[in-house]
PDB file of C-alpha atoms and ligand atoms in Angstrom:
ATOM      1  CA  UNK A 190      20.510 -51.445 -39.741  1.00  0.00           C
ATOM      2  CA  UNK A 191      16.391 -51.235 -40.627  1.00  0.00           C
ATOM      3  CA  UNK A 192      14.409 -51.912 -37.716  1.00  0.00           C
ATOM      4  CA  UNK A 193      11.145 -53.224 -37.697  1.00  0.00           C
ATOM      5  CA  UNK A 194       9.767 -52.041 -34.266  1.00  0.00           C
ATOM      6  CA  UNK A 195       7.593 -49.584 -33.975  1.00  0.00           C
ATOM      7  CA  UNK A 196       8.142 -46.934 -31.110  1.00  0.00           C
ATOM      8  CA  UNK A 197       5.193 -45.570 -29.317  1.00  0.00           C
ATOM      9  CA  UNK A 198       4.957 -42.243 -28.418  1.00  0.00           C
ATOM     10  CA  UNK A 199       6.958 -41.669 -25.160  1.00  0.00           C
ATOM     11  CA  UNK A 200       8.629 -44.717 -24.520  1.00  0.00           C
ATOM     12  CA  UNK A 201      12.513 -45.351 -24.808  1.00  0.00           C
ATOM     13  CA  UNK A 202      13.675 -48.757 -26.119  1.00  0.00           C
ATOM     14  CA  UNK A 203      17.050 -49.816 -25.945  1.00  0.00           C
ATOM     15  CA  UNK A 204      18.394 -52.489 -28.081  1.00  0.00           C
ATOM     16  CA  UNK A 205      22.010 -54.127 -27.836  1.00  0.00           C
ATOM     17  CA  UNK A 206      23.431 -54.852 -30.764  1.00  0.00           C
ATOM     18  CA  UNK A 207      26.504 -55.705 -32.180  1.00  0.00           C
ATOM     19  CA  UNK A 208      27.561 -54.149 -35.567  1.00  0.00           C
ATOM     20  CA  UNK A 209      29.666 -56.317 -36.912  1.00  0.00           C
ATOM     21  CA  UNK A 210      33.167 -57.276 -35.119  1.00  0.00           C
ATOM     22  CA  UNK A 211      34.110 -55.467 -32.046  1.00  0.00           C
ATOM     23  CA  UNK A 212      36.544 -52.620 -32.325  1.00  0.00           C
ATOM     24  CA  UNK A 213      39.681 -54.203 -31.290  1.00  0.00           C
ATOM     25  CA  UNK A 214      41.756 -51.641 -29.820  1.00  0.00           C
ATOM     26  CA  UNK A 215      42.136 -51.399 -25.682  1.00  0.00           C
ATOM     27  CA  UNK A 216      41.010 -47.764 -25.017  1.00  0.00           C
ATOM     28  CA  UNK A 217      43.685 -46.337 -22.538  1.00  0.00           C
ATOM     29  CA  UNK A 218      42.080 -44.270 -20.735  1.00  0.00           C
ATOM     30  CA  UNK A 219      38.679 -46.191 -20.362  1.00  0.00           C
ATOM     31  CA  UNK A 220      37.159 -49.975 -20.073  1.00  0.00           C
ATOM     32  CA  UNK A 221      34.424 -48.637 -22.185  1.00  0.00           C
ATOM     33  CA  UNK A 222      32.215 -51.540 -23.923  1.00  0.00           C
ATOM     34  CA  UNK A 223      32.795 -52.476 -27.090  1.00  0.00           C
ATOM     35  CA  UNK A 224      29.205 -53.503 -27.926  1.00  0.00           C
ATOM     36  CA  UNK A 225      27.479 -51.232 -30.020  1.00  0.00           C
ATOM     37  CA  UNK A 226      24.267 -49.986 -28.498  1.00  0.00           C
ATOM     38  CA  UNK A 227      21.359 -48.969 -30.309  1.00  0.00           C
ATOM     39  CA  UNK A 228      18.935 -47.012 -28.584  1.00  0.00           C
ATOM     40  CA  UNK A 229      15.643 -46.217 -30.383  1.00  0.00           C
ATOM     41  CA  UNK A 230      14.020 -43.362 -29.179  1.00  0.00           C
ATOM     42  CA  UNK A 231      10.822 -42.101 -29.852  1.00  0.00           C
ATOM     43  CA  UNK A 232      10.125 -39.391 -31.326  1.00  0.00           C
ATOM     44  CA  UNK A 233      10.197 -36.224 -28.956  1.00  0.00           C
ATOM     45  CA  UNK A 234       9.143 -32.688 -28.790  1.00  0.00           C
ATOM     46  CA  UNK A 235      12.897 -31.638 -28.695  1.00  0.00           C
ATOM     47  CA  UNK A 236      14.023 -33.457 -31.364  1.00  0.00           C
ATOM     48  CA  UNK A 237      11.314 -34.659 -33.498  1.00  0.00           C
ATOM     49  CA  UNK A 238      13.370 -35.763 -36.434  1.00  0.00           C
ATOM     50  CA  UNK A 239      15.566 -38.107 -34.711  1.00  0.00           C
ATOM     51  CA  UNK A 240      14.000 -41.798 -34.991  1.00  0.00           C
ATOM     52  CA  UNK A 241      17.208 -43.839 -33.743  1.00  0.00           C
ATOM     53  CA  UNK A 242      20.371 -43.076 -32.286  1.00  0.00           C
ATOM     54  CA  UNK A 243      23.201 -45.330 -32.662  1.00  0.00           C
ATOM     55  CA  UNK A 244      27.032 -45.605 -31.012  1.00  0.00           C
ATOM     56  CA  UNK A 245      28.749 -46.850 -34.056  1.00  0.00           C
ATOM     57  CA  UNK A 246      31.922 -47.176 -31.928  1.00  0.00           C
ATOM     58  CA  UNK A 247      34.490 -45.206 -29.762  1.00  0.00           C
ATOM     59  CA  UNK A 248      37.804 -43.213 -30.297  1.00  0.00           C
ATOM     60  CA  UNK A 249      40.945 -44.080 -28.796  1.00  0.00           C
ATOM     61  CA  UNK A 250      40.367 -42.393 -25.376  1.00  0.00           C
ATOM     62  CA  UNK A 251      37.048 -44.316 -24.793  1.00  0.00           C
ATOM     63  CA  UNK A 252      34.456 -41.326 -26.505  1.00  0.00           C
ATOM     64  CA  UNK A 253      31.108 -42.266 -28.092  1.00  0.00           C
ATOM     65  CA  UNK A 254      31.061 -42.038 -31.920  1.00  0.00           C
ATOM     66  CA  UNK A 255      27.329 -41.495 -32.542  1.00  0.00           C
ATOM     67  CA  UNK A 256      25.027 -41.631 -35.652  1.00  0.00           C
ATOM     68  CA  UNK A 257      21.658 -40.053 -35.729  1.00  0.00           C
ATOM     69  CA  UNK A 258      18.699 -41.383 -37.905  1.00  0.00           C
ATOM     70  CA  UNK A 259      16.514 -38.587 -39.262  1.00  0.00           C
ATOM     71  CA  UNK A 260      13.665 -38.679 -41.616  1.00  0.00           C
ATOM     72  CA  UNK A 261      11.860 -42.066 -43.349  1.00  0.00           C
ATOM     73  CA  UNK A 262      13.613 -45.453 -42.459  1.00  0.00           C
ATOM     74  CA  UNK A 263      11.460 -46.702 -45.332  1.00  0.00           C
ATOM     75  CA  UNK A 264      12.280 -43.999 -47.931  1.00  0.00           C
ATOM     76  CA  UNK A 265      13.705 -45.293 -51.271  1.00  0.00           C
ATOM     77  CA  UNK A 266      17.090 -43.152 -50.787  1.00  0.00           C
ATOM     78  CA  UNK A 267      19.643 -43.270 -47.924  1.00  0.00           C
ATOM     79  CA  UNK A 268      22.276 -40.857 -47.459  1.00  0.00           C
ATOM     80  CA  UNK A 269      24.896 -40.643 -44.559  1.00  0.00           C
ATOM     81  CA  UNK A 270      26.680 -37.477 -43.605  1.00  0.00           C
ATOM     82  CA  UNK A 271      29.570 -36.965 -41.518  1.00  0.00           C
ATOM     83  CA  UNK A 272      31.366 -34.011 -39.987  1.00  0.00           C
ATOM     84  CA  UNK A 273      34.682 -33.502 -37.921  1.00  0.00           C
ATOM     85  CA  UNK A 274      36.840 -36.292 -39.265  1.00  0.00           C
ATOM     86  CA  UNK A 275      39.591 -33.591 -38.378  1.00  0.00           C
ATOM     87  CA  UNK A 276      38.879 -32.024 -35.322  1.00  0.00           C
ATOM     88  CA  UNK A 277      40.222 -28.702 -36.073  1.00  0.00           C
ATOM     89  CA  UNK A 278      37.852 -28.633 -38.765  1.00  0.00           C
ATOM     90  CA  UNK A 279      34.216 -27.876 -36.868  1.00  0.00           C
ATOM     91  CA  UNK A 280      32.059 -25.367 -38.509  1.00  0.00           C
ATOM     92  CA  UNK A 281      30.177 -28.152 -40.900  1.00  0.00           C
ATOM     93  CA  UNK A 282      28.591 -29.781 -37.578  1.00  0.00           C
ATOM     94  CA  UNK A 283      26.555 -27.007 -36.824  1.00  0.00           C
ATOM     95  CA  UNK A 284      24.765 -28.050 -40.282  1.00  0.00           C
ATOM     96  CA  UNK A 285      24.420 -31.492 -39.093  1.00  0.00           C
ATOM     97  CA  UNK A 286      23.196 -30.304 -35.721  1.00  0.00           C
ATOM     98  CA  UNK A 287      20.692 -28.104 -37.385  1.00  0.00           C
ATOM     99  CA  UNK A 288      19.105 -31.062 -39.232  1.00  0.00           C
ATOM    100  CA  UNK A 289      19.317 -33.138 -35.710  1.00  0.00           C
ATOM    101  CA  UNK A 290      17.719 -30.761 -34.308  1.00  0.00           C
ATOM    102  CA  UNK A 291      15.142 -29.299 -36.286  1.00  0.00           C
ATOM    103  CA  UNK A 292      11.713 -30.369 -37.785  1.00  0.00           C
ATOM    104  CA  UNK A 293      11.058 -34.286 -39.188  1.00  0.00           C
ATOM    105  CA  UNK A 294      12.578 -35.173 -42.502  1.00  0.00           C
ATOM    106  CA  UNK A 295      10.543 -37.034 -45.141  1.00  0.00           C
ATOM    107  CA  UNK A 296      11.316 -38.732 -48.382  1.00  0.00           C
ATOM    108  CA  UNK A 297      14.487 -39.592 -47.407  1.00  0.00           C
ATOM    109  CA  UNK A 298      16.363 -41.998 -44.706  1.00  0.00           C
ATOM    110  CA  UNK A 299      19.084 -39.828 -43.517  1.00  0.00           C
ATOM    111  CA  UNK A 300      21.852 -40.514 -40.975  1.00  0.00           C
ATOM    112  CA  UNK A 301      24.277 -37.754 -39.480  1.00  0.00           C
ATOM    113  CA  UNK A 302      27.284 -38.251 -37.509  1.00  0.00           C
ATOM    114  CA  UNK A 303      28.142 -34.622 -36.416  1.00  0.00           C
ATOM    115  CA  UNK A 304      31.222 -35.584 -34.662  1.00  0.00           C
ATOM    116  CA  UNK A 305      33.654 -38.603 -36.217  1.00  0.00           C
ATOM    117  CA  UNK A 306      36.830 -37.754 -34.506  1.00  0.00           C
ATOM    118  CA  UNK A 307      35.842 -36.907 -30.702  1.00  0.00           C
ATOM    119  CA  UNK A 308      38.764 -37.088 -29.460  1.00  0.00           C
ATOM    120  CA  UNK A 309      40.497 -34.322 -32.089  1.00  0.00           C
ATOM    121  CA  UNK A 310      37.421 -32.266 -31.247  1.00  0.00           C
ATOM    122  CA  UNK A 311      37.792 -32.015 -27.517  1.00  0.00           C
ATOM    123  CA  UNK A 312      41.735 -31.129 -28.492  1.00  0.00           C
ATOM    124  CA  UNK A 313      40.738 -28.861 -31.764  1.00  0.00           C
ATOM    125  CA  UNK A 314      43.526 -31.112 -33.142  1.00  0.00           C
ATOM    126  CA  UNK A 315      43.418 -32.560 -36.952  1.00  0.00           C
ATOM    127  CA  UNK A 316      44.132 -35.861 -35.803  1.00  0.00           C
ATOM    128  CA  UNK A 317      43.327 -38.253 -33.451  1.00  0.00           C
ATOM    129  CA  UNK A 318      44.445 -39.349 -30.110  1.00  0.00           C
ATOM    130  CA  UNK A 319      47.238 -41.214 -30.968  1.00  0.00           C
ATOM    131  CA  UNK A 320      48.325 -38.291 -33.804  1.00  0.00           C
ATOM    132  CA  UNK A 321      46.586 -40.291 -36.841  1.00  0.00           C
ATOM    133  CA  UNK A 322      44.839 -38.764 -39.556  1.00  0.00           C
ATOM    134  CA  UNK A 323      41.769 -40.394 -39.466  1.00  0.00           C
ATOM    135  CA  UNK A 324      40.999 -39.790 -43.488  1.00  0.00           C
ATOM    136  CA  UNK A 325      44.579 -41.474 -44.468  1.00  0.00           C
ATOM    137  CA  UNK A 326      44.018 -44.676 -42.512  1.00  0.00           C
ATOM    138  CA  UNK A 327      41.403 -46.123 -44.806  1.00  0.00           C
ATOM    139  CA  UNK A 328      42.267 -49.394 -46.097  1.00  0.00           C
ATOM    140  CA  UNK A 329      42.000 -48.505 -49.888  1.00  0.00           C
ATOM    141  CA  UNK A 330      45.634 -47.684 -51.022  1.00  0.00           C
ATOM    142  CA  UNK A 331      46.959 -46.900 -47.995  1.00  0.00           C
ATOM    143  CA  UNK A 332      50.196 -45.849 -47.946  1.00  0.00           C
ATOM    144  CA  UNK A 333      53.070 -45.296 -44.860  1.00  0.00           C
ATOM    145  CA  UNK A 334      53.719 -42.481 -43.820  1.00  0.00           C
ATOM    146  CA  UNK A 335      55.739 -39.976 -41.306  1.00  0.00           C
ATOM    147  CA  UNK A 336      54.391 -38.755 -38.501  1.00  0.00           C
ATOM    148  CA  UNK A 337      52.913 -35.273 -38.493  1.00  0.00           C
ATOM    149  CA  UNK A 338      49.633 -33.737 -39.909  1.00  0.00           C
ATOM    150  CA  UNK A 339      48.574 -36.438 -42.425  1.00  0.00           C
ATOM    151  CA  UNK A 340      50.218 -39.165 -40.411  1.00  0.00           C
ATOM    152  CA  UNK A 341      48.496 -42.433 -41.971  1.00  0.00           C
ATOM    153  CA  UNK A 342      49.020 -44.683 -38.778  1.00  0.00           C
ATOM    154  CA  UNK A 343      51.177 -47.837 -38.379  1.00  0.00           C
ATOM    155  CA  UNK A 344      48.806 -49.652 -40.688  1.00  0.00           C
ATOM    156  CA  UNK A 345      45.723 -49.551 -42.724  1.00  0.00           C
ATOM    157  CA  UNK A 346      42.623 -49.260 -40.845  1.00  0.00           C
ATOM    158  CA  UNK A 347      44.409 -49.215 -37.194  1.00  0.00           C
ATOM    159  CA  UNK A 348      42.225 -46.744 -35.373  1.00  0.00           C
ATOM    160  CA  UNK A 349      39.085 -47.270 -33.646  1.00  0.00           C
ATOM    161  CA  UNK A 350      37.842 -44.182 -35.252  1.00  0.00           C
ATOM    162  CA  UNK A 351      38.131 -45.400 -39.006  1.00  0.00           C
ATOM    163  CA  UNK A 352      36.839 -48.877 -38.060  1.00  0.00           C
ATOM    164  CA  UNK A 353      34.039 -48.119 -36.462  1.00  0.00           C
ATOM    165  CA  UNK A 354      32.877 -45.813 -39.489  1.00  0.00           C
ATOM    166  CA  UNK A 355      33.529 -48.711 -41.717  1.00  0.00           C
ATOM    167  CA  UNK A 356      31.153 -50.894 -40.249  1.00  0.00           C
ATOM    168  CA  UNK A 357      28.603 -48.055 -39.968  1.00  0.00           C
ATOM    169  CA  UNK A 358      28.751 -47.638 -43.787  1.00  0.00           C
ATOM    170  CA  UNK A 359      28.846 -51.340 -44.557  1.00  0.00           C
ATOM    171  CA  UNK A 360      26.073 -51.985 -41.971  1.00  0.00           C
ATOM    172  CA  UNK A 361      23.802 -49.310 -43.445  1.00  0.00           C
ATOM    173  CA  UNK A 362      24.684 -48.865 -47.434  1.00  0.00           C
ATOM    174  CA  UNK A 363      23.646 -45.541 -48.125  1.00  0.00           C
ATOM    175  CA  UNK A 364      23.340 -44.459 -51.564  1.00  0.00           C
ATOM    176  CA  UNK A 365      24.934 -41.309 -51.103  1.00  0.00           C
ATOM    177  CA  UNK A 366      27.311 -40.152 -48.353  1.00  0.00           C
ATOM    178  CA  UNK A 367      29.047 -36.498 -47.780  1.00  0.00           C
ATOM    179  CA  UNK A 368      31.473 -35.814 -45.816  1.00  0.00           C
ATOM    180  CA  UNK A 369      32.507 -32.186 -44.563  1.00  0.00           C
ATOM    181  CA  UNK A 370      35.801 -30.873 -44.218  1.00  0.00           C
ATOM    182  CA  UNK A 371      37.225 -27.309 -44.009  1.00  0.00           C
ATOM    183  CA  UNK A 372      38.904 -24.802 -45.414  1.00  0.00           C
ATOM    184  CA  UNK A 373      39.305 -25.509 -49.230  1.00  0.00           C
ATOM    185  CA  UNK A 374      35.854 -24.224 -50.210  1.00  0.00           C
ATOM    186  CA  UNK A 375      34.440 -26.820 -52.920  1.00  0.00           C
ATOM    187  CA  UNK A 376      33.018 -29.852 -53.693  1.00  0.00           C
ATOM    188  CA  UNK A 377      35.543 -32.494 -54.414  1.00  0.00           C
ATOM    189  CA  UNK A 378      34.915 -34.404 -57.899  1.00  0.00           C
ATOM    190  CA  UNK A 379      38.664 -36.121 -58.031  1.00  0.00           C
ATOM    191  CA  UNK A 380      37.397 -39.135 -56.925  1.00  0.00           C
ATOM    192  CA  UNK A 381      33.992 -39.214 -57.809  1.00  0.00           C
ATOM    193  CA  UNK A 382      33.923 -37.828 -61.440  1.00  0.00           C
ATOM    194  CA  UNK A 383      31.196 -35.063 -62.737  1.00  0.00           C
ATOM    195  CA  UNK A 384      28.598 -37.187 -61.332  1.00  0.00           C
ATOM    196  CA  UNK A 385      24.890 -36.395 -60.453  1.00  0.00           C
ATOM    197  CA  UNK A 386      25.327 -35.788 -56.531  1.00  0.00           C
ATOM    198  CA  UNK A 387      28.608 -33.877 -56.753  1.00  0.00           C
ATOM    199  CA  UNK A 388      26.732 -31.416 -59.244  1.00  0.00           C
ATOM    200  CA  UNK A 389      23.783 -31.277 -56.897  1.00  0.00           C
ATOM    201  CA  UNK A 390      25.783 -30.227 -54.264  1.00  0.00           C
ATOM    202  CA  UNK A 391      27.637 -28.009 -55.984  1.00  0.00           C
ATOM    203  CA  UNK A 392      24.283 -26.236 -57.109  1.00  0.00           C
ATOM    204  CA  UNK A 393      22.321 -26.241 -53.606  1.00  0.00           C
ATOM    205  CA  UNK A 394      25.378 -25.989 -51.321  1.00  0.00           C
ATOM    206  CA  UNK A 395      26.550 -23.087 -53.785  1.00  0.00           C
ATOM    207  CA  UNK A 396      29.786 -24.023 -54.033  1.00  0.00           C
ATOM    208  CA  UNK A 397      32.303 -24.406 -56.839  1.00  0.00           C
ATOM    209  CA  UNK A 398      33.085 -28.270 -58.513  1.00  0.00           C
ATOM    210  CA  UNK A 399      37.097 -28.613 -57.716  1.00  0.00           C
ATOM    211  CA  UNK A 400      39.528 -31.207 -57.468  1.00  0.00           C
ATOM    212  CA  UNK A 401      41.533 -31.674 -54.186  1.00  0.00           C
ATOM    213  CA  UNK A 402      44.650 -33.873 -54.754  1.00  0.00           C
ATOM    214  CA  UNK A 403      45.539 -34.416 -50.758  1.00  0.00           C
ATOM    215  CA  UNK A 404      48.796 -32.415 -51.159  1.00  0.00           C
ATOM    216  CA  UNK A 405      51.202 -35.217 -52.600  1.00  0.00           C
ATOM    217  CA  UNK A 406      48.290 -37.588 -54.034  1.00  0.00           C
ATOM    218  CA  UNK A 407      45.406 -39.263 -51.840  1.00  0.00           C
ATOM    219  CA  UNK A 408      46.264 -42.167 -50.076  1.00  0.00           C
ATOM    220  CA  UNK A 409      43.930 -44.283 -47.160  1.00  0.00           C
ATOM    221  CA  UNK A 410      41.401 -41.552 -47.461  1.00  0.00           C
ATOM    222  CA  UNK A 411      37.626 -42.429 -46.610  1.00  0.00           C
ATOM    223  CA  UNK A 412      36.173 -41.630 -50.128  1.00  0.00           C
ATOM    224  CA  UNK A 413      38.785 -43.982 -51.935  1.00  0.00           C
ATOM    225  CA  UNK A 414      37.576 -46.562 -49.486  1.00  0.00           C
ATOM    226  CA  UNK A 415      33.991 -46.149 -49.793  1.00  0.00           C
ATOM    227  CA  UNK A 416      33.775 -45.586 -53.711  1.00  0.00           C
ATOM    228  CA  UNK A 417      35.854 -48.424 -54.288  1.00  0.00           C
ATOM    229  CA  UNK A 418      34.420 -50.819 -52.170  1.00  0.00           C
ATOM    230  CA  UNK A 419      30.440 -49.851 -51.469  1.00  0.00           C
ATOM    231  CA  UNK A 420      27.808 -49.453 -53.950  1.00  0.00           C
ATOM    232  CA  UNK A 421      27.051 -46.022 -53.332  1.00  0.00           C
ATOM    233  CA  UNK A 422      28.688 -42.445 -54.207  1.00  0.00           C
ATOM    234  CA  UNK A 423      30.843 -40.372 -51.571  1.00  0.00           C
ATOM    235  CA  UNK A 424      31.598 -36.602 -51.975  1.00  0.00           C
ATOM    236  CA  UNK A 425      33.549 -34.660 -49.969  1.00  0.00           C
ATOM    237  CA  UNK A 426      32.467 -31.467 -49.298  1.00  0.00           C
ATOM    238  CA  UNK A 427      35.190 -28.685 -48.207  1.00  0.00           C
ATOM    239  CA  UNK A 428      33.351 -25.388 -46.748  1.00  0.00           C
ATOM    240  CA  UNK A 429      35.335 -22.330 -46.261  1.00  0.00           C
ATOM    241  CA  UNK A 430      37.089 -20.991 -43.298  1.00  0.00           C
ATOM    242  CA  UNK A 431      34.589 -18.640 -41.945  1.00  0.00           C
ATOM    243  CA  UNK A 432      31.251 -19.871 -43.370  1.00  0.00           C
ATOM    244  CA  UNK A 433      28.645 -17.432 -41.741  1.00  0.00           C
ATOM    245  CA  UNK A 434      26.289 -18.378 -39.392  1.00  0.00           C
ATOM    246  CA  UNK A 435      23.321 -17.678 -41.602  1.00  0.00           C
ATOM    247  CA  UNK A 436      24.836 -20.240 -44.330  1.00  0.00           C
ATOM    248  CA  UNK A 437      25.870 -23.042 -41.313  1.00  0.00           C
ATOM    249  CA  UNK A 438      22.081 -22.678 -40.142  1.00  0.00           C
ATOM    250  CA  UNK A 439      19.722 -22.320 -43.366  1.00  0.00           C
ATOM    251  CA  UNK A 440      21.088 -22.075 -46.467  1.00  0.00           C
ATOM    252  CA  UNK A 441      23.668 -25.152 -46.094  1.00  0.00           C
ATOM    253  CA  UNK A 442      20.899 -27.439 -44.023  1.00  0.00           C
ATOM    254  CA  UNK A 443      18.256 -26.739 -46.815  1.00  0.00           C
ATOM    255  CA  UNK A 444      20.622 -27.334 -49.730  1.00  0.00           C
ATOM    256  CA  UNK A 445      21.910 -30.405 -48.288  1.00  0.00           C
ATOM    257  CA  UNK A 446      18.619 -32.310 -48.111  1.00  0.00           C
ATOM    258  CA  UNK A 447      17.584 -30.737 -51.150  1.00  0.00           C
ATOM    259  CA  UNK A 448      20.744 -32.188 -52.687  1.00  0.00           C
ATOM    260  CA  UNK A 449      20.091 -35.523 -50.886  1.00  0.00           C
ATOM    261  CA  UNK A 450      16.333 -35.809 -51.927  1.00  0.00           C
ATOM    262  CA  UNK A 451      15.010 -35.109 -48.457  1.00  0.00           C
ATOM    263  CA  UNK A 452      12.608 -32.316 -47.282  1.00  0.00           C
ATOM    264  CA  UNK A 453      11.305 -30.875 -44.234  1.00  0.00           C
ATOM    265  CA  UNK A 454       8.926 -28.180 -43.464  1.00  0.00           C
TER     266      UNK A 454
HETATM  267 ZN1   ZN B 530      39.757 -32.029 -43.571  1.00  0.00          ZN
END
């Protein structure tokens, strides 16, 4: 995903590129193209932190899943931050939007995906349009389950949203990933142990370190897949049910950047 071209101020360059294989699912409602469109945007006055915008895939209903690259692509450290994989856990989106729409970031190659489940968000529902819990659909310790709030889908990685995130994470291969959820209030240390990233997140996001077991044991979660498959570390962060506006727009963006190793004025 690293791009070599410099973009002159005021220009807009569109490059069509394919992030791995196209998602195989056919959208029932649209004929959205499956090729991944990369649009490299010049730094603009309205969003000075954004250096690249990538459509990483489409939802089952054909909605775009967008990643924004912020900060310094040449930085030593890289990170991906994801929100709203469960569409009824939308508060953390404000943290990512604050970073996206704020001042330029330095010291970190940071990607944010503010809406990992656009169909769920549109319906204010946990699952995607097919009724699958995307955080049980990843191909690591995937297990069949009954239809319901945590339905894992008909098979591992059956959902276009899951495959889009897998392609994107494989391509970027970030050192650090943070996946935001609600409302369990804590930094999940169950899959990660007490590693430095979890400690830093707990300190700077002012949340307790806890162990979340997914109820009856975790199967097919993004953190299980990523932490097994890729050479980085994914930590799940659960905010409370009603984080304050001050927390979402000041404390958390600042704390998240600090935990990941970036700065902004
Ligand atoms: Zn969740």
